[in-house]
PDB file of C-alpha atoms and ligand atoms in Angstrom:
ATOM      1  CA  UNK I   1      82.084 -64.624 -87.023  1.00 51.00           C
ATOM      2  CA  UNK I   2      84.023 -63.332 -83.978  1.00 51.00           C
ATOM      3  CA  UNK I   3      81.552 -62.026 -81.456  1.00 53.00           C
ATOM      4  CA  UNK I   4      83.940 -60.897 -78.659  1.00 54.00           C
ATOM      5  CA  UNK I   5      84.765 -57.570 -79.762  1.00 55.00           C
ATOM      6  CA  UNK I   6      81.834 -55.212 -79.716  1.00 52.00           C
ATOM      7  CA  UNK I   7      83.718 -52.310 -79.990  1.00 52.00           C
ATOM      8  CA  UNK I   8      81.732 -50.722 -82.997  1.00 56.00           C
ATOM      9  CA  UNK I   9      81.404 -46.712 -82.974  1.00 57.00           C
ATOM     10  CA  UNK I  10      77.649 -46.105 -82.149  1.00 59.00           C
ATOM     11  CA  UNK I  11      76.852 -49.423 -80.530  1.00 61.00           C
ATOM     12  CA  UNK I  12      76.053 -49.589 -76.701  1.00 65.00           C
ATOM     13  CA  UNK I  13      78.921 -48.717 -74.710  1.00 77.00           C
ATOM     14  CA  UNK I  14      80.746 -51.423 -72.753  1.00 85.00           C
ATOM     15  CA  UNK I  15      79.107 -51.590 -69.298  1.00 91.00           C
ATOM     16  CA  UNK I  16      81.202 -52.825 -66.350  1.00 92.00           C
ATOM     17  CA  UNK I  17      79.119 -56.118 -66.748  1.00 94.00           C
ATOM     18  CA  UNK I  18      80.379 -56.537 -70.121  1.00 95.00           C
ATOM     19  CA  UNK I  19      84.033 -55.912 -68.815  1.00 96.00           C
ATOM     20  CA  UNK I  20      83.916 -58.361 -66.505  1.00 96.00           C
ATOM     21  CA  UNK I  21      82.365 -61.176 -68.955  1.00 97.00           C
ATOM     22  CA  UNK I  22      85.133 -60.548 -71.096  1.00 96.00           C
ATOM     23  CA  UNK I  23      87.762 -60.428 -68.472  1.00 97.00           C
ATOM     24  CA  UNK I  24      86.486 -63.784 -67.365  1.00 97.00           C
ATOM     25  CA  UNK I  25      85.859 -65.079 -70.582  1.00 97.00           C
ATOM     26  CA  UNK I  26      89.670 -64.379 -71.295  1.00 97.00           C
ATOM     27  CA  UNK I  27      90.973 -66.231 -68.259  1.00 97.00           C
ATOM     28  CA  UNK I  28      88.923 -69.276 -69.214  1.00 97.00           C
ATOM     29  CA  UNK I  29      90.303 -69.150 -72.840  1.00 95.00           C
ATOM     30  CA  UNK I  30      93.592 -68.690 -71.324  1.00 95.00           C
ATOM     31  CA  UNK I  31      93.714 -71.828 -69.470  1.00 95.00           C
ATOM     32  CA  UNK I  32      91.725 -73.921 -72.280  1.00 94.00           C
ATOM     33  CA  UNK I  33      94.987 -72.936 -74.331  1.00 91.00           C
ATOM     34  CA  UNK I  34      97.240 -73.789 -71.652  1.00 88.00           C
ATOM     35  CA  UNK I  35      96.088 -77.360 -71.858  1.00 80.00           C
ATOM     36  CA  UNK I  36      95.871 -77.029 -75.600  1.00 78.00           C
ATOM     37  CA  UNK I  37      92.035 -77.566 -75.880  1.00 79.00           C
ATOM     38  CA  UNK I  38      91.155 -74.324 -77.403  1.00 68.00           C
ATOM     39  CA  UNK I  39      89.676 -75.500 -80.575  1.00 79.00           C
ATOM     40  CA  UNK I  40      87.037 -73.529 -82.279  1.00 76.00           C
ATOM     41  CA  UNK I  41      84.118 -75.891 -81.184  1.00 83.00           C
ATOM     42  CA  UNK I  42      85.552 -75.708 -77.458  1.00 89.00           C
ATOM     43  CA  UNK I  43      85.828 -72.099 -77.616  1.00 91.00           C
ATOM     44  CA  UNK I  44      81.999 -72.035 -78.900  1.00 92.00           C
ATOM     45  CA  UNK I  45      81.456 -73.606 -75.084  1.00 94.00           C
ATOM     46  CA  UNK I  46      82.935 -70.837 -73.645  1.00 96.00           C
ATOM     47  CA  UNK I  47      80.443 -68.488 -75.692  1.00 96.00           C
ATOM     48  CA  UNK I  48      77.723 -70.176 -74.628  1.00 96.00           C
ATOM     49  CA  UNK I  49      78.523 -70.051 -70.808  1.00 97.00           C
ATOM     50  CA  UNK I  50      79.240 -66.321 -71.571  1.00 98.00           C
ATOM     51  CA  UNK I  51      75.804 -65.821 -72.918  1.00 97.00           C
ATOM     52  CA  UNK I  52      74.328 -67.669 -70.079  1.00 97.00           C
ATOM     53  CA  UNK I  53      76.480 -65.774 -67.426  1.00 97.00           C
ATOM     54  CA  UNK I  54      75.106 -62.479 -69.130  1.00 97.00           C
ATOM     55  CA  UNK I  55      71.843 -62.950 -68.291  1.00 96.00           C
ATOM     56  CA  UNK I  56      72.546 -64.314 -64.791  1.00 96.00           C
ATOM     57  CA  UNK I  57      75.056 -60.920 -63.838  1.00 96.00           C
ATOM     58  CA  UNK I  58      72.543 -58.913 -65.125  1.00 95.00           C
ATOM     59  CA  UNK I  59      69.873 -60.379 -62.734  1.00 96.00           C
ATOM     60  CA  UNK I  60      72.856 -60.238 -60.065  1.00 95.00           C
ATOM     61  CA  UNK I  61      75.501 -57.411 -60.600  1.00 94.00           C
ATOM     62  CA  UNK I  62      76.875 -58.260 -57.378  1.00 95.00           C
ATOM     63  CA  UNK I  63      78.266 -61.456 -58.753  1.00 96.00           C
ATOM     64  CA  UNK I  64      80.369 -59.708 -61.489  1.00 96.00           C
ATOM     65  CA  UNK I  65      83.633 -61.009 -59.313  1.00 95.00           C
ATOM     66  CA  UNK I  66      81.930 -64.530 -59.498  1.00 97.00           C
ATOM     67  CA  UNK I  67      82.126 -65.174 -63.227  1.00 98.00           C
ATOM     68  CA  UNK I  68      85.548 -66.445 -63.900  1.00 98.00           C
ATOM     69  CA  UNK I  69      84.964 -69.111 -61.472  1.00 98.00           C
ATOM     70  CA  UNK I  70      81.371 -70.079 -63.116  1.00 98.00           C
ATOM     71  CA  UNK I  71      82.382 -69.979 -66.700  1.00 98.00           C
ATOM     72  CA  UNK I  72      85.199 -72.153 -65.612  1.00 98.00           C
ATOM     73  CA  UNK I  73      82.721 -74.540 -64.253  1.00 98.00           C
ATOM     74  CA  UNK I  74      80.384 -74.438 -67.048  1.00 97.00           C
ATOM     75  CA  UNK I  75      83.090 -75.320 -69.662  1.00 96.00           C
ATOM     76  CA  UNK I  76      84.555 -77.908 -67.373  1.00 96.00           C
ATOM     77  CA  UNK I  77      81.172 -79.245 -67.244  1.00 95.00           C
ATOM     78  CA  UNK I  78      80.561 -79.074 -71.062  1.00 94.00           C
ATOM     79  CA  UNK I  79      83.758 -80.403 -71.857  1.00 93.00           C
ATOM     80  CA  UNK I  80      83.378 -83.379 -69.436  1.00 92.00           C
ATOM     81  CA  UNK I  81      80.060 -84.520 -71.453  1.00 89.00           C
ATOM     82  CA  UNK I  82      82.016 -84.231 -74.696  1.00 86.00           C
ATOM     83  CA  UNK I  83      86.121 -84.772 -74.302  1.00 85.00           C
ATOM     84  CA  UNK I  84      86.357 -85.778 -70.848  1.00 88.00           C
ATOM     85  CA  UNK I  85      88.295 -84.339 -67.736  1.00 91.00           C
ATOM     86  CA  UNK I  86      89.488 -81.043 -68.000  1.00 93.00           C
ATOM     87  CA  UNK I  87      91.732 -79.645 -66.450  1.00 94.00           C
ATOM     88  CA  UNK I  88      93.803 -82.571 -65.845  1.00 91.00           C
ATOM     89  CA  UNK I  89      95.840 -82.119 -62.404  1.00 92.00           C
ATOM     90  CA  UNK I  90      99.223 -81.498 -63.063  1.00 86.00           C
ATOM     91  CA  UNK I  91     100.371 -81.766 -59.327  1.00 90.00           C
ATOM     92  CA  UNK I  92      99.613 -85.469 -58.634  1.00 92.00           C
ATOM     93  CA  UNK I  93     102.282 -87.516 -60.582  1.00 80.00           C
ATOM     94  CA  UNK I  94     100.851 -90.888 -59.930  1.00 80.00           C
ATOM     95  CA  UNK I  95      97.101 -92.715 -59.199  1.00 84.00           C
ATOM     96  CA  UNK I  96      94.317 -92.054 -61.623  1.00 87.00           C
ATOM     97  CA  UNK I  97      94.219 -89.016 -63.523  1.00 89.00           C
ATOM     98  CA  UNK I  98      92.114 -86.532 -62.228  1.00 93.00           C
ATOM     99  CA  UNK I  99      90.585 -83.262 -62.965  1.00 94.00           C
ATOM    100  CA  UNK I 100      90.827 -79.966 -60.891  1.00 96.00           C
ATOM    101  CA  UNK I 101      88.107 -78.437 -59.277  1.00 97.00           C
ATOM    102  CA  UNK I 102      87.119 -74.245 -59.017  1.00 98.00           C
ATOM    103  CA  UNK I 103      87.150 -73.171 -55.523  1.00 97.00           C
ATOM    104  CA  UNK I 104      84.795 -71.131 -54.488  1.00 97.00           C
ATOM    105  CA  UNK I 105      82.488 -72.368 -56.614  1.00 96.00           C
ATOM    106  CA  UNK I 106      80.471 -69.069 -56.018  1.00 95.00           C
ATOM    107  CA  UNK I 107      82.827 -66.539 -54.875  1.00 95.00           C
ATOM    108  CA  UNK I 108      85.797 -63.860 -55.872  1.00 94.00           C
ATOM    109  CA  UNK I 109      89.235 -64.881 -56.711  1.00 95.00           C
ATOM    110  CA  UNK I 110      88.682 -68.641 -57.896  1.00 97.00           C
ATOM    111  CA  UNK I 111      91.303 -71.083 -58.094  1.00 97.00           C
ATOM    112  CA  UNK I 112      91.617 -74.435 -59.502  1.00 97.00           C
ATOM    113  CA  UNK I 113      92.569 -76.759 -56.655  1.00 97.00           C
ATOM    114  CA  UNK I 114      93.357 -80.490 -56.394  1.00 96.00           C
ATOM    115  CA  UNK I 115      91.341 -81.936 -53.800  1.00 93.00           C
ATOM    116  CA  UNK I 116      93.441 -85.269 -53.672  1.00 93.00           C
ATOM    117  CA  UNK I 117      96.739 -83.260 -53.101  1.00 93.00           C
ATOM    118  CA  UNK I 118      94.826 -80.575 -51.207  1.00 94.00           C
ATOM    119  CA  UNK I 119      96.835 -78.094 -52.972  1.00 95.00           C
ATOM    120  CA  UNK I 120      95.684 -75.206 -54.868  1.00 95.00           C
ATOM    121  CA  UNK I 121      97.327 -75.376 -58.090  1.00 95.00           C
ATOM    122  CA  UNK I 122      96.749 -72.017 -59.817  1.00 96.00           C
ATOM    123  CA  UNK I 123      94.491 -69.275 -60.407  1.00 97.00           C
ATOM    124  CA  UNK I 124      91.409 -69.669 -62.891  1.00 97.00           C
ATOM    125  CA  UNK I 125      93.404 -68.063 -66.012  1.00 96.00           C
ATOM    126  CA  UNK I 126      96.702 -69.187 -64.539  1.00 96.00           C
ATOM    127  CA  UNK I 127      97.326 -72.772 -65.643  1.00 93.00           C
ATOM    128  CA  UNK I 128      99.600 -72.062 -67.955  1.00 89.00           C
ATOM    129  CA  UNK I 129     101.793 -70.386 -65.713  1.00 81.00           C
ATOM    130  CA  UNK I 130     101.535 -73.404 -63.408  1.00 74.00           C
ATOM    131  CA  UNK I 131     102.625 -75.691 -65.810  1.00 53.00           C
ATOM    132  CA  UNK I 132     105.619 -73.869 -66.655  1.00 44.00           C
ATOM    133  CA  UNK I 133     107.377 -74.294 -63.438  1.00 41.00           C
ATOM    134  CA  UNK I 134     106.821 -77.927 -63.729  1.00 42.00           C
ATOM    135  CA  UNK I 135     106.901 -79.652 -60.335  1.00 42.00           C
ATOM    136  CA  UNK I 136     109.736 -82.055 -60.724  1.00 37.00           C
ATOM    137  CA  UNK I 137     109.264 -84.985 -57.707  1.00 35.00           C
TER     138      UNK I 137
HETATM  139 ZN1   ZN H 201      95.680 -84.169 -58.126  1.00 75.85          ZN
END
Protein backbone atom coordinates (compact mmCIF):
# COMPACT_ATOMS: atom_id res chain seq x y z
CA UNK A 1 0.00 0.00 0.00
CA UNK A 2 2.76 2.41 -0.83
CA UNK A 3 1.74 4.26 -3.98
CA UNK A 4 4.72 6.60 -4.12
CA UNK A 5 6.79 4.47 -6.45
CA UNK A 6 5.17 4.07 -9.85
CA UNK A 7 8.28 2.65 -11.43
CA UNK A 8 6.93 -0.58 -12.84
CA UNK A 9 8.50 -1.39 -16.19
CA UNK A 10 5.91 -1.03 -18.90
CA UNK A 11 3.86 1.43 -16.90
CA UNK A 12 3.49 4.92 -18.25
CA UNK A 13 6.79 6.82 -18.20
CA UNK A 14 7.29 9.32 -15.42
CA UNK A 15 6.44 12.72 -16.82
CA UNK A 16 8.08 15.98 -15.73
CA UNK A 17 4.83 16.86 -13.98
CA UNK A 18 4.89 13.60 -12.09
CA UNK A 19 8.50 14.26 -11.12
CA UNK A 20 7.54 17.71 -9.86
CA UNK A 21 4.72 16.18 -7.81
CA UNK A 22 7.10 13.65 -6.30
CA UNK A 23 9.65 16.32 -5.46
CA UNK A 24 6.98 18.51 -3.84
CA UNK A 25 5.60 15.56 -1.90
CA UNK A 26 9.09 14.73 -0.61
CA UNK A 27 9.65 18.29 0.60
CA UNK A 28 6.38 18.41 2.52
CA UNK A 29 6.98 14.98 4.05
CA UNK A 30 10.45 16.15 5.11
CA UNK A 31 8.85 19.06 6.96
CA UNK A 32 6.30 16.76 8.59
CA UNK A 33 9.11 14.46 9.73
CA UNK A 34 11.07 17.45 11.00
CA UNK A 35 8.15 18.37 13.26
CA UNK A 36 7.43 14.76 14.16
CA UNK A 37 3.94 14.53 12.74
CA UNK A 38 4.61 12.14 9.85
CA UNK A 39 2.21 9.48 11.07
CA UNK A 40 0.45 7.22 8.61
CA UNK A 41 -2.80 9.17 8.61
CA UNK A 42 -0.92 12.42 8.18
CA UNK A 43 0.95 11.04 5.20
CA UNK A 44 -2.42 10.13 3.72
CA UNK A 45 -3.35 13.83 3.91
CA UNK A 46 -0.31 14.52 1.76
CA UNK A 47 -1.42 11.85 -0.71
CA UNK A 48 -4.87 13.44 -0.93
CA UNK A 49 -3.29 16.78 -1.72
CA UNK A 50 -0.93 15.24 -4.28
CA UNK A 51 -3.91 13.61 -6.02
CA UNK A 52 -5.76 16.90 -6.12
CA UNK A 53 -2.72 18.85 -7.26
CA UNK A 54 -1.94 16.30 -9.97
CA UNK A 55 -5.25 17.24 -11.55
CA UNK A 56 -4.49 20.92 -11.00
CA UNK A 57 -1.04 20.86 -12.58
CA UNK A 58 -2.31 18.88 -15.56
CA UNK A 59 -4.64 21.81 -16.25
CA UNK A 60 -1.87 24.31 -15.68
CA UNK A 61 1.60 22.80 -16.29
CA UNK A 62 3.28 26.19 -15.78
CA UNK A 63 2.38 25.84 -12.11
CA UNK A 64 4.66 22.84 -11.62
CA UNK A 65 7.14 24.97 -9.69
CA UNK A 66 4.42 26.03 -7.26
CA UNK A 67 3.46 22.54 -6.16
CA UNK A 68 5.55 22.36 -2.99
CA UNK A 69 4.02 25.54 -1.61
CA UNK A 70 0.50 24.47 -2.57
CA UNK A 71 0.79 20.99 -1.10
CA UNK A 72 2.31 22.43 2.07
CA UNK A 73 -0.71 24.73 2.40
CA UNK A 74 -3.18 21.91 1.67
CA UNK A 75 -1.60 19.78 4.37
CA UNK A 76 -1.46 22.71 6.75
CA UNK A 77 -5.21 23.27 6.30
CA UNK A 78 -6.02 19.60 6.70
CA UNK A 79 -3.89 19.35 9.84
CA UNK A 80 -5.56 22.41 11.32
CA UNK A 81 -8.92 20.62 11.17
CA UNK A 82 -7.67 17.37 12.65
CA UNK A 83 -4.64 18.12 14.83
CA UNK A 84 -4.05 21.81 15.20
CA UNK A 85 -1.56 24.32 13.98
CA UNK A 86 1.39 23.13 11.94
CA UNK A 87 4.21 23.90 11.67
CA UNK A 88 4.58 25.84 14.89
CA UNK A 89 6.91 28.80 14.84
CA UNK A 90 10.30 27.97 16.28
CA UNK A 91 11.66 31.49 15.99
CA UNK A 92 9.49 33.31 18.50
CA UNK A 93 10.43 32.11 21.95
CA UNK A 94 7.51 33.73 23.75
CA UNK A 95 3.89 34.64 23.24
CA UNK A 96 1.12 32.50 21.86
CA UNK A 97 2.18 29.50 19.80
CA UNK A 98 1.47 30.24 16.18
CA UNK A 99 1.91 28.54 12.87
CA UNK A 100 4.23 29.53 10.09
CA UNK A 101 2.78 30.55 6.74
CA UNK A 102 3.86 29.64 3.24
CA UNK A 103 5.05 32.49 1.10
CA UNK A 104 4.39 33.00 -1.71
CA UNK A 105 1.02 31.30 -1.56
CA UNK A 106 1.17 30.73 -5.28
CA UNK A 107 4.67 31.03 -6.64
CA UNK A 108 8.05 29.40 -6.99
CA UNK A 109 10.60 28.90 -4.22
CA UNK A 110 8.12 28.69 -1.32
CA UNK A 111 9.29 29.45 2.21
CA UNK A 112 7.87 29.15 5.69
CA UNK A 113 7.62 32.59 7.21
CA UNK A 114 6.64 33.93 10.61
CA UNK A 115 4.51 37.00 10.13
CA UNK A 116 4.83 37.90 13.79
CA UNK A 117 8.60 38.17 13.69
CA UNK A 118 8.64 39.05 10.00
CA UNK A 119 11.25 36.47 9.14
CA UNK A 120 11.73 33.65 6.68
CA UNK A 121 12.26 30.58 8.81
CA UNK A 122 13.12 27.99 6.17
CA UNK A 123 12.41 26.86 2.66
CA UNK A 124 9.54 24.41 2.33
CA UNK A 125 11.34 21.11 2.88
CA UNK A 126 13.97 22.73 5.06
CA UNK A 127 12.31 22.89 8.47
CA UNK A 128 14.55 20.13 9.79
CA UNK A 129 17.63 22.15 9.04
CA UNK A 130 16.04 25.25 10.55
CA UNK A 131 15.38 23.54 13.89
CA UNK A 132 18.85 21.99 13.85
CA UNK A 133 20.44 25.40 14.10
CA UNK A 134 18.45 26.35 17.16
CA UNK A 135 18.00 30.03 17.81
CA UNK A 136 19.22 30.64 21.33
CA UNK A 137 18.11 34.02 22.47
ZN1 LIG B 1 6.82 33.39 15.13
